PDB file of C-alpha atoms in Angstrom:
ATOM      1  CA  UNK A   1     -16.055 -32.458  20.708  1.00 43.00           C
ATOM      2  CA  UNK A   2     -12.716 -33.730  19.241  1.00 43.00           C
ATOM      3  CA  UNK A   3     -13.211 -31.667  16.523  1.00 44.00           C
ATOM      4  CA  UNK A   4     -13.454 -28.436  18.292  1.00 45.00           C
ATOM      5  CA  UNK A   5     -10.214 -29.084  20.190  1.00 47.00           C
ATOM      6  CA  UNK A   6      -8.198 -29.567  17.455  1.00 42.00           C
ATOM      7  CA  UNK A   7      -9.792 -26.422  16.120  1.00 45.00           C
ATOM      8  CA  UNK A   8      -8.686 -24.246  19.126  1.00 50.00           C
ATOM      9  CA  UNK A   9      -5.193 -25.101  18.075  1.00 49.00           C
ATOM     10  CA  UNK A  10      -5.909 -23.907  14.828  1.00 51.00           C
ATOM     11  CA  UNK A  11      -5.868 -20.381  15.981  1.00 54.00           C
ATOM     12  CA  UNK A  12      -2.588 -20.841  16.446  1.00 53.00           C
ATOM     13  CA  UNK A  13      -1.617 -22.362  13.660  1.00 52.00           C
ATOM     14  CA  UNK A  14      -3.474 -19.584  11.952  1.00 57.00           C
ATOM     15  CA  UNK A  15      -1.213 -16.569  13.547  1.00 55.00           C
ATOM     16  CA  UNK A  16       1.926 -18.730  12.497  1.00 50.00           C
ATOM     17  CA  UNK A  17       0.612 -18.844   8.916  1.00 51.00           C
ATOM     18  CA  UNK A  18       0.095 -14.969   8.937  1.00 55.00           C
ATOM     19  CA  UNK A  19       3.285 -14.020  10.171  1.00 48.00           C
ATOM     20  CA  UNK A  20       4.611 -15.363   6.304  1.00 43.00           C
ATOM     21  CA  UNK A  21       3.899 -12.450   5.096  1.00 41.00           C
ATOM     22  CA  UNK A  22       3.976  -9.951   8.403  1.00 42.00           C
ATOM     23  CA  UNK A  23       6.368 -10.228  11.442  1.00 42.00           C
ATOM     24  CA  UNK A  24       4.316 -11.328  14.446  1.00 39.00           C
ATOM     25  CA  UNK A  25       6.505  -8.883  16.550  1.00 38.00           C
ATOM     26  CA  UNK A  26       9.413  -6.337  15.408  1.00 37.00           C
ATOM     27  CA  UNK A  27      12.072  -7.362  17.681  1.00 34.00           C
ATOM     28  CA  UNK A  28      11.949 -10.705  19.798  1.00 35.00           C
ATOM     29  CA  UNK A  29      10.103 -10.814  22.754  1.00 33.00           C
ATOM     30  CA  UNK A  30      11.665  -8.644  25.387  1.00 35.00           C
ATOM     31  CA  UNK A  31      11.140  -8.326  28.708  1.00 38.00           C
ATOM     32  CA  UNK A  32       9.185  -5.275  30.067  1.00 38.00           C
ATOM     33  CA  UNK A  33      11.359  -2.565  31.514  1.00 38.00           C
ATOM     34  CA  UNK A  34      11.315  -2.452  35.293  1.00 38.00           C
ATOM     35  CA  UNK A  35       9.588   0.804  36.304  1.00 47.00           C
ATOM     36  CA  UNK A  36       7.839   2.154  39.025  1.00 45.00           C
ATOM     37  CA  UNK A  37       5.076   3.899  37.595  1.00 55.00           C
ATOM     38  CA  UNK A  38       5.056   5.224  33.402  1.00 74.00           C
ATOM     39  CA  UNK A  39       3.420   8.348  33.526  1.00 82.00           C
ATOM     40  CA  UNK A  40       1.693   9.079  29.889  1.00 91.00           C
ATOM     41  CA  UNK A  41      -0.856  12.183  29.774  1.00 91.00           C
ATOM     42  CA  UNK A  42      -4.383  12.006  28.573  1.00 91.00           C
ATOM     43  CA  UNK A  43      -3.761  14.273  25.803  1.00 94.00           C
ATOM     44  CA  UNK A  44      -1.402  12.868  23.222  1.00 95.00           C
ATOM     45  CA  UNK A  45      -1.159  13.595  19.746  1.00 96.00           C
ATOM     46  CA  UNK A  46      -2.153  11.329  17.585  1.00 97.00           C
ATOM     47  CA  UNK A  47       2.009  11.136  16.313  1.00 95.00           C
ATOM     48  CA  UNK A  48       2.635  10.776  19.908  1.00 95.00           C
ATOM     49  CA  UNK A  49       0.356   8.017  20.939  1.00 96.00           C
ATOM     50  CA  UNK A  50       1.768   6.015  17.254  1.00 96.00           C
ATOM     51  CA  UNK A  51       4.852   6.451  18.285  1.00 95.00           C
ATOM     52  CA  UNK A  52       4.727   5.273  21.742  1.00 95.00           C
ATOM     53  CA  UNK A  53       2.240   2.279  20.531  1.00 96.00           C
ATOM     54  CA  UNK A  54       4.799   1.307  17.931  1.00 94.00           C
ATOM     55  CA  UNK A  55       7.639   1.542  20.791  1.00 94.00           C
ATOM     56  CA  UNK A  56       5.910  -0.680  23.214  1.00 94.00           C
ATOM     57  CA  UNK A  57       5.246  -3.074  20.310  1.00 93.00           C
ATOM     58  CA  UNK A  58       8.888  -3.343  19.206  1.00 91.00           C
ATOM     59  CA  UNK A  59      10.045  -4.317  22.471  1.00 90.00           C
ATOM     60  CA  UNK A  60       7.251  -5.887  23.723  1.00 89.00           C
ATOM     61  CA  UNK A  61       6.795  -3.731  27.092  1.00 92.00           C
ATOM     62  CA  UNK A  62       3.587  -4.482  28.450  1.00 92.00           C
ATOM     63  CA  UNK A  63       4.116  -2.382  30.702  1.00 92.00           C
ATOM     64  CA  UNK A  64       4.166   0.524  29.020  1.00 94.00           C
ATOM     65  CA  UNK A  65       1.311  -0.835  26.482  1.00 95.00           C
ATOM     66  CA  UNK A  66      -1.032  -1.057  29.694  1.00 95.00           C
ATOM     67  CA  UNK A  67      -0.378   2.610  30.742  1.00 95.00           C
ATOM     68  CA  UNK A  68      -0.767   3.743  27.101  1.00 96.00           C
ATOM     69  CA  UNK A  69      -4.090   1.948  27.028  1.00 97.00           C
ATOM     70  CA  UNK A  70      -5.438   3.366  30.435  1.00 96.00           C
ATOM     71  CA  UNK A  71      -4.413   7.008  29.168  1.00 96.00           C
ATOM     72  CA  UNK A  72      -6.008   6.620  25.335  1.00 97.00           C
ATOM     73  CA  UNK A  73      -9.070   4.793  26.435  1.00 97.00           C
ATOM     74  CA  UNK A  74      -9.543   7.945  28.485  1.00 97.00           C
ATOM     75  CA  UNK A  75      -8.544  10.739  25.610  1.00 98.00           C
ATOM     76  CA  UNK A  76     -10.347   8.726  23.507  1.00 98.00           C
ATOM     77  CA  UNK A  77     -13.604   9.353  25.750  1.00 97.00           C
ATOM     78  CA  UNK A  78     -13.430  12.820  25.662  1.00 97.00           C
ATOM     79  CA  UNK A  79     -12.290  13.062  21.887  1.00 97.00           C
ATOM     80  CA  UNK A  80     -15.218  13.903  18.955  1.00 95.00           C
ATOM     81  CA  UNK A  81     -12.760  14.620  15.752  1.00 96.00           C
ATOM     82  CA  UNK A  82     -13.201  11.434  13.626  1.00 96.00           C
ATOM     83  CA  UNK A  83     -10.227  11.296  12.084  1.00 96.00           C
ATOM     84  CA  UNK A  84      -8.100  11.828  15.769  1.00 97.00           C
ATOM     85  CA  UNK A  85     -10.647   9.196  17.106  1.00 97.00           C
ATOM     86  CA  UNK A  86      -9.793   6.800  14.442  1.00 97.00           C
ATOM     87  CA  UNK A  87      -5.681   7.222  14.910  1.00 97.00           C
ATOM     88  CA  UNK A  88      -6.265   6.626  18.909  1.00 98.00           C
ATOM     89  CA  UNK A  89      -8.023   4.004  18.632  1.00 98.00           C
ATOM     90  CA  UNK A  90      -5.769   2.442  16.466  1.00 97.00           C
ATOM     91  CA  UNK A  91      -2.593   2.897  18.666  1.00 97.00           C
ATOM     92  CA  UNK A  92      -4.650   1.890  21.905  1.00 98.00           C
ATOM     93  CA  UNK A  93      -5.757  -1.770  19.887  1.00 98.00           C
ATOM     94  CA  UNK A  94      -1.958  -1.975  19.108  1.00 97.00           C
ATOM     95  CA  UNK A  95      -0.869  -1.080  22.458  1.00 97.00           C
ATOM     96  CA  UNK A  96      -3.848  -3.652  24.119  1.00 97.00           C
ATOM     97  CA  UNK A  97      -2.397  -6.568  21.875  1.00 95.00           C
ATOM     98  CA  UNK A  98       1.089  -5.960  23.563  1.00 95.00           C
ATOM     99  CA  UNK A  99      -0.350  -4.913  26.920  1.00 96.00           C
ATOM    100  CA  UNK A 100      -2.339  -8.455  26.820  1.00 94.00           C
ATOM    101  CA  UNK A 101       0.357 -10.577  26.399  1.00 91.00           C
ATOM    102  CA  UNK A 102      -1.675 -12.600  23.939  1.00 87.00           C
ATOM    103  CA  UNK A 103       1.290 -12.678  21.608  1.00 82.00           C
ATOM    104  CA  UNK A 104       3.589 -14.392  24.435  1.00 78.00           C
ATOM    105  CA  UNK A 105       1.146 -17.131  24.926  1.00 72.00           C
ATOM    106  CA  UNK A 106       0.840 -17.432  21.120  1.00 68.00           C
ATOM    107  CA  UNK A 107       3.896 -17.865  20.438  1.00 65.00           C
ATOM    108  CA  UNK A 108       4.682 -20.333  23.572  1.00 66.00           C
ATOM    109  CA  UNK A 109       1.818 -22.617  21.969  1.00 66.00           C
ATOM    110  CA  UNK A 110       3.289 -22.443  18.524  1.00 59.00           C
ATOM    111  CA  UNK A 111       6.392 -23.606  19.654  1.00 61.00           C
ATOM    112  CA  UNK A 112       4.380 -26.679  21.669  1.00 62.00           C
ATOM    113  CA  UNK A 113       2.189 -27.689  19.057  1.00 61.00           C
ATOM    114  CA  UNK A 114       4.691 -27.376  15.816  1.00 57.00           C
ATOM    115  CA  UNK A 115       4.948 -31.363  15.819  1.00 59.00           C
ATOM    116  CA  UNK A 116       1.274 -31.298  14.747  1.00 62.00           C
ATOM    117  CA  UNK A 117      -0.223 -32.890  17.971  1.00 66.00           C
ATOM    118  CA  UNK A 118      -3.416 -32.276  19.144  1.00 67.00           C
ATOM    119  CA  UNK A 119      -3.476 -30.277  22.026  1.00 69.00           C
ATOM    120  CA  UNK A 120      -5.437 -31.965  25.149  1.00 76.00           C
ATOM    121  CA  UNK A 121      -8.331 -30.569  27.414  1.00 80.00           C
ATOM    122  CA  UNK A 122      -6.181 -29.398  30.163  1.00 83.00           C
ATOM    123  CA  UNK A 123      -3.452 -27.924  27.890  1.00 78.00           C
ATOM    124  CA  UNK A 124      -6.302 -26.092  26.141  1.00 79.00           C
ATOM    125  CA  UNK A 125      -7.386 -24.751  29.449  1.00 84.00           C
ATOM    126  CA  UNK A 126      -4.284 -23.513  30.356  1.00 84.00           C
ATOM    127  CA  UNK A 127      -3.756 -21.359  27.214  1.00 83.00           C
ATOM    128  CA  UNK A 128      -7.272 -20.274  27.931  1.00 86.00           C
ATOM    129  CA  UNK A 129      -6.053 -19.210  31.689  1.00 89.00           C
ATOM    130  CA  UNK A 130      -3.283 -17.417  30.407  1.00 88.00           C
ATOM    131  CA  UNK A 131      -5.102 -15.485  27.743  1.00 89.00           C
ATOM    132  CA  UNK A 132      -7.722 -15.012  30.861  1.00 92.00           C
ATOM    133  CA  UNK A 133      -4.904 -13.739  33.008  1.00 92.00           C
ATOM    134  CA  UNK A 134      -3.373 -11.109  31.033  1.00 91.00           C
ATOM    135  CA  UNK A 135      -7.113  -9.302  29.955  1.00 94.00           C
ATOM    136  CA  UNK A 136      -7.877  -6.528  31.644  1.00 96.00           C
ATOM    137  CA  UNK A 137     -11.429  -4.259  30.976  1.00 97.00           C
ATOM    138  CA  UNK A 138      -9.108  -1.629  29.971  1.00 97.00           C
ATOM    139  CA  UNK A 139      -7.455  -3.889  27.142  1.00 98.00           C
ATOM    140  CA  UNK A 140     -10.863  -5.271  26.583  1.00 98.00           C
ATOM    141  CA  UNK A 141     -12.093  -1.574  25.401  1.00 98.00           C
ATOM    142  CA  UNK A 142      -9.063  -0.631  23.468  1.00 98.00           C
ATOM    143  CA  UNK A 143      -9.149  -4.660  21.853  1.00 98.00           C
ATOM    144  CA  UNK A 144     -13.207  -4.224  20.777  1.00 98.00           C
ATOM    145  CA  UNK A 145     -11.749  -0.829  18.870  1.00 98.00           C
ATOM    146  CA  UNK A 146     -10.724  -3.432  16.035  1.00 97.00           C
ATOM    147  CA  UNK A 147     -14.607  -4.093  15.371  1.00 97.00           C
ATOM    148  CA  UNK A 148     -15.309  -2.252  12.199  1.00 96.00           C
ATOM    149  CA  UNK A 149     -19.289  -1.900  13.949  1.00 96.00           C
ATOM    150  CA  UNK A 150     -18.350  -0.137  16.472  1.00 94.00           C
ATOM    151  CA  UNK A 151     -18.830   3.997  16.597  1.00 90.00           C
ATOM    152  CA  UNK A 152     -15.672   5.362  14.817  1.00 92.00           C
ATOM    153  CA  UNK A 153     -13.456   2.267  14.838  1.00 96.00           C
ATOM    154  CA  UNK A 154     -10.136   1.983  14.710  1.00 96.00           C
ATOM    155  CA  UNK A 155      -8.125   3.058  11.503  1.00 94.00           C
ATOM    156  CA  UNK A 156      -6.724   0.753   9.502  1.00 88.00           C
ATOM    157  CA  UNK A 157      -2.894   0.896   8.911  1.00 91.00           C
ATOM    158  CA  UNK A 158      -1.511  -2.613   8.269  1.00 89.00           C
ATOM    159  CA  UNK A 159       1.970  -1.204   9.411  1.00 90.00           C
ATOM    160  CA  UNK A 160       0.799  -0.768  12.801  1.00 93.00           C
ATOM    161  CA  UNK A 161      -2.218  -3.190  13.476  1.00 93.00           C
ATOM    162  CA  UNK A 162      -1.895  -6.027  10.647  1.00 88.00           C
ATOM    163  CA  UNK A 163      -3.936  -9.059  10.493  1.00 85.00           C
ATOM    164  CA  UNK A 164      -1.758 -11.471  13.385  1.00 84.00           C
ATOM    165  CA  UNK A 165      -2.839  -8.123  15.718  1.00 90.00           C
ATOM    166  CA  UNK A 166      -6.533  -8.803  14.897  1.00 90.00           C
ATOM    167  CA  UNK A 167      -6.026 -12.782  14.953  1.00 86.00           C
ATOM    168  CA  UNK A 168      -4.945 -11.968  18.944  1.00 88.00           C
ATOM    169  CA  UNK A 169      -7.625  -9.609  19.619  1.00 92.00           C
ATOM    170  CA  UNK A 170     -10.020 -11.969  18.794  1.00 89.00           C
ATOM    171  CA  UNK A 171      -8.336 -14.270  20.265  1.00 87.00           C
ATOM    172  CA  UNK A 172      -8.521 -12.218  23.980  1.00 91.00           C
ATOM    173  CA  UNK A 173     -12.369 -11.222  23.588  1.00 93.00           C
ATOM    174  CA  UNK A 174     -13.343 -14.639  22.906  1.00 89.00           C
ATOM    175  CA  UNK A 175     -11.517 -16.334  25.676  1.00 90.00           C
ATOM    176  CA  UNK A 176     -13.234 -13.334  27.740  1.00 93.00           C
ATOM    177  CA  UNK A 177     -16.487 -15.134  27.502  1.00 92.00           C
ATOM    178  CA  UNK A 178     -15.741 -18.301  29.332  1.00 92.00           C
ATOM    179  CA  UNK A 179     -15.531 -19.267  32.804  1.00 92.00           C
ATOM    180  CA  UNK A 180     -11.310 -18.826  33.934  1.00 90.00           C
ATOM    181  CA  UNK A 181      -9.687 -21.884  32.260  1.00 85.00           C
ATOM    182  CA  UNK A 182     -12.349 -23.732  30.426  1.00 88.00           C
ATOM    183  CA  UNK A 183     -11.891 -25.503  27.502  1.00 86.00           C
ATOM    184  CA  UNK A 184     -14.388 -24.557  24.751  1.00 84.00           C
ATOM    185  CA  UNK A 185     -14.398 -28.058  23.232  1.00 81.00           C
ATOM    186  CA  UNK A 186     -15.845 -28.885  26.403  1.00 88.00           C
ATOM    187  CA  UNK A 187     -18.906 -26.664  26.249  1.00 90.00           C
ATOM    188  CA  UNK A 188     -22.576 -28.029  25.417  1.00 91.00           C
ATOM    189  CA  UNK A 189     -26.268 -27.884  25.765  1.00 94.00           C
ATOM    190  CA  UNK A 190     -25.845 -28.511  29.856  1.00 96.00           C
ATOM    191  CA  UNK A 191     -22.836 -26.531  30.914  1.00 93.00           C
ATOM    192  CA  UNK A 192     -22.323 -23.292  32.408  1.00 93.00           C
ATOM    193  CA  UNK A 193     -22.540 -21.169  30.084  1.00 93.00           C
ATOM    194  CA  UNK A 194     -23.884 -23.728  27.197  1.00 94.00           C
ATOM    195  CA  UNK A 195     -22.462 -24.165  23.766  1.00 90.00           C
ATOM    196  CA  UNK A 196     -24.910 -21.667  22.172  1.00 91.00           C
ATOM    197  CA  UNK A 197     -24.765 -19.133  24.998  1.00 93.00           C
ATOM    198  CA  UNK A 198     -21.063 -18.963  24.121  1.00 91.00           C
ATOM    199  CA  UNK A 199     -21.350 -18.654  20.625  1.00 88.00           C
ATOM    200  CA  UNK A 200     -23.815 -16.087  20.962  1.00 92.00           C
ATOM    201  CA  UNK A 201     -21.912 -13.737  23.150  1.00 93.00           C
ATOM    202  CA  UNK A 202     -21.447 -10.219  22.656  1.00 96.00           C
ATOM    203  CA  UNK A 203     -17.545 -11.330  23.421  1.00 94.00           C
ATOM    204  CA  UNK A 204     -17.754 -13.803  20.483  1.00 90.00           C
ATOM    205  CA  UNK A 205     -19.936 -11.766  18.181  1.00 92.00           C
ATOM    206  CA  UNK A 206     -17.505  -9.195  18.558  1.00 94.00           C
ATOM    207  CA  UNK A 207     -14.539 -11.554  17.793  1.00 90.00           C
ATOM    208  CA  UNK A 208     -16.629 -13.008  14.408  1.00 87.00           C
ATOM    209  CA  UNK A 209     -16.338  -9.308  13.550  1.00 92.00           C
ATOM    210  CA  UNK A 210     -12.577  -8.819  14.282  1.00 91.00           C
ATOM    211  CA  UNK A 211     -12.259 -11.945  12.302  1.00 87.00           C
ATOM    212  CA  UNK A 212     -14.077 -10.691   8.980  1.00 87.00           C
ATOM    213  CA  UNK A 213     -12.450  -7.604   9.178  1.00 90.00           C
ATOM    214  CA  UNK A 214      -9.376  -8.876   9.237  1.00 87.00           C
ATOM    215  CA  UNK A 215      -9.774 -10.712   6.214  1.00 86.00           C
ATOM    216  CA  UNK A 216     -10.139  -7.489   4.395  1.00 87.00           C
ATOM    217  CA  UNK A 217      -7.018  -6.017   5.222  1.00 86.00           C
ATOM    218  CA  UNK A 218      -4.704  -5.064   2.433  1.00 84.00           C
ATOM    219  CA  UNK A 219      -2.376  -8.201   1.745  1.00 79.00           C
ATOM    220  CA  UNK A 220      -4.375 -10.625   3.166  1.00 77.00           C
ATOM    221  CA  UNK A 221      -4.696 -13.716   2.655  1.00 69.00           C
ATOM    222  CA  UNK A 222      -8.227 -14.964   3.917  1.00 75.00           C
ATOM    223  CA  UNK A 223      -8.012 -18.553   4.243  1.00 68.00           C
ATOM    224  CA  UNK A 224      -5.371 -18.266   6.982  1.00 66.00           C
ATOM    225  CA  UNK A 225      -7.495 -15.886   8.707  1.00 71.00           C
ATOM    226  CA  UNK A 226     -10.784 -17.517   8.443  1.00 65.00           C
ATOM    227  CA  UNK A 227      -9.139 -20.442  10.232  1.00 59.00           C
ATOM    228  CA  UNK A 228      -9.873 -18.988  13.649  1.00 55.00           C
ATOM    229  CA  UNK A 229     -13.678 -19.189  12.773  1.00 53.00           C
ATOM    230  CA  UNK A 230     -13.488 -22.973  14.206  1.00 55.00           C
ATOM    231  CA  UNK A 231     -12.172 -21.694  17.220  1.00 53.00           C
ATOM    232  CA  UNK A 232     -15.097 -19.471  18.023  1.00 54.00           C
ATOM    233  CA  UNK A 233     -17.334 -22.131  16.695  1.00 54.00           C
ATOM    234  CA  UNK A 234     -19.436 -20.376  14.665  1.00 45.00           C
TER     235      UNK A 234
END
């Protein structure tokens, strides 16, 4: 299973590759602002929810992100107009990214593994717990708005959501499907769940779609994309 751990890392490797061409964040990562509560209405405008979305991207607020989502995942409910569904869904994906903190934990991994070592087991695990720990059902709805098979997806606009957004959405569903903290490179035909149950999870199936789409996107190139593939071990 050597193989497969050295291919988690490559999802890493794979976001660094994309951000060549496309700035993994706007600004630096920032602390979120300390608030109490963010109140954000259920009935944005579809300007409105961009512009808040691209807000809590710049500065990397999770904070506000995670309202944002909670609000749009429920506007989104009760919206019909395919073209406003579309524009919410997109800002809520952009705002679950941020609100996940998957970027963070990217990044922190990037900077660990730049020599070109092979991550262990346990160090696996850990980035597993921390993707684990900032996922939320809420940013699990708003992330699975990426997958192009889903009812009205999400628009594509590759200067709001670009292809490092859909390498970390993936990157949350999938580890969504495993016990808290478990390597993948670990999993086979005995464990709980097995090898194949894994692969075969709605959570990864949906993440194999994330995946392809993103290789579509305008500017793209595949091959750094397509990396991540070895991660879900498909």
């Amino acid at each position: 299973m050597r193989m497969l751990r050295s291919a988690f890392a490559v999802l890493f490797f794979a976001a660094l590759l994309l951000t060549g061409c496309q700035q993994l964040f706007t600004t630096s990562l920032a602390a979120a602002f300390a608030r109490k509560s963010i109140p954000i209405p259920s009935n944005l405008s579809t300007s409105q929810a961009s512009d808040l979305a691209a807000q809590a991207k710049s500065t990397q607020d999770t904070q506000l992100a995670a309202a944002l989502v909670s609000s749009l995942n429920t506007e989104i409910a009760g919206t019909t107009d395919p073209a406003t569904l579309a524009s919410l869904k997109q800002s809520a994906a952009e705002a679950a990214v941020v609100a996940s903190n998957a970027g963070g934990t990217v990044m922190t991994a990037l900077s660990a593994f730049a020599s070109g070592t092979t991550p262990s087991s346990s160090q696996i695990s850990s980035i597993v717990t921390q993707l684990q720990a900032g996922t939320t059902a809420s940013i699990l709805t708003a992330l699975a708005y990426l997958d192009p098979s889903t009812s009205n997806p999400a628009a594509v606009n590759v200067s709001a959501v670009n292809a490092t957004d859909y390498v970390l959405a993936a990157a949350v569903i999938a580890a969504s499907a495993l016990p808290p903290g478990v390597d993948p490179s670990t999993l086979n035909g005995s464990t709980t769940p097995t090898l194949t149950a894994y692969q075969t999870s709605p959570q990864v199936v949906q993440a194999n779609k994330i995946i392809t789409a993103a290789t579509s996107l305008p500017g793209v190139v595949s091959s750094s994309v397509t990396q991540l593939a070895s991660f879900l071990n498909t």
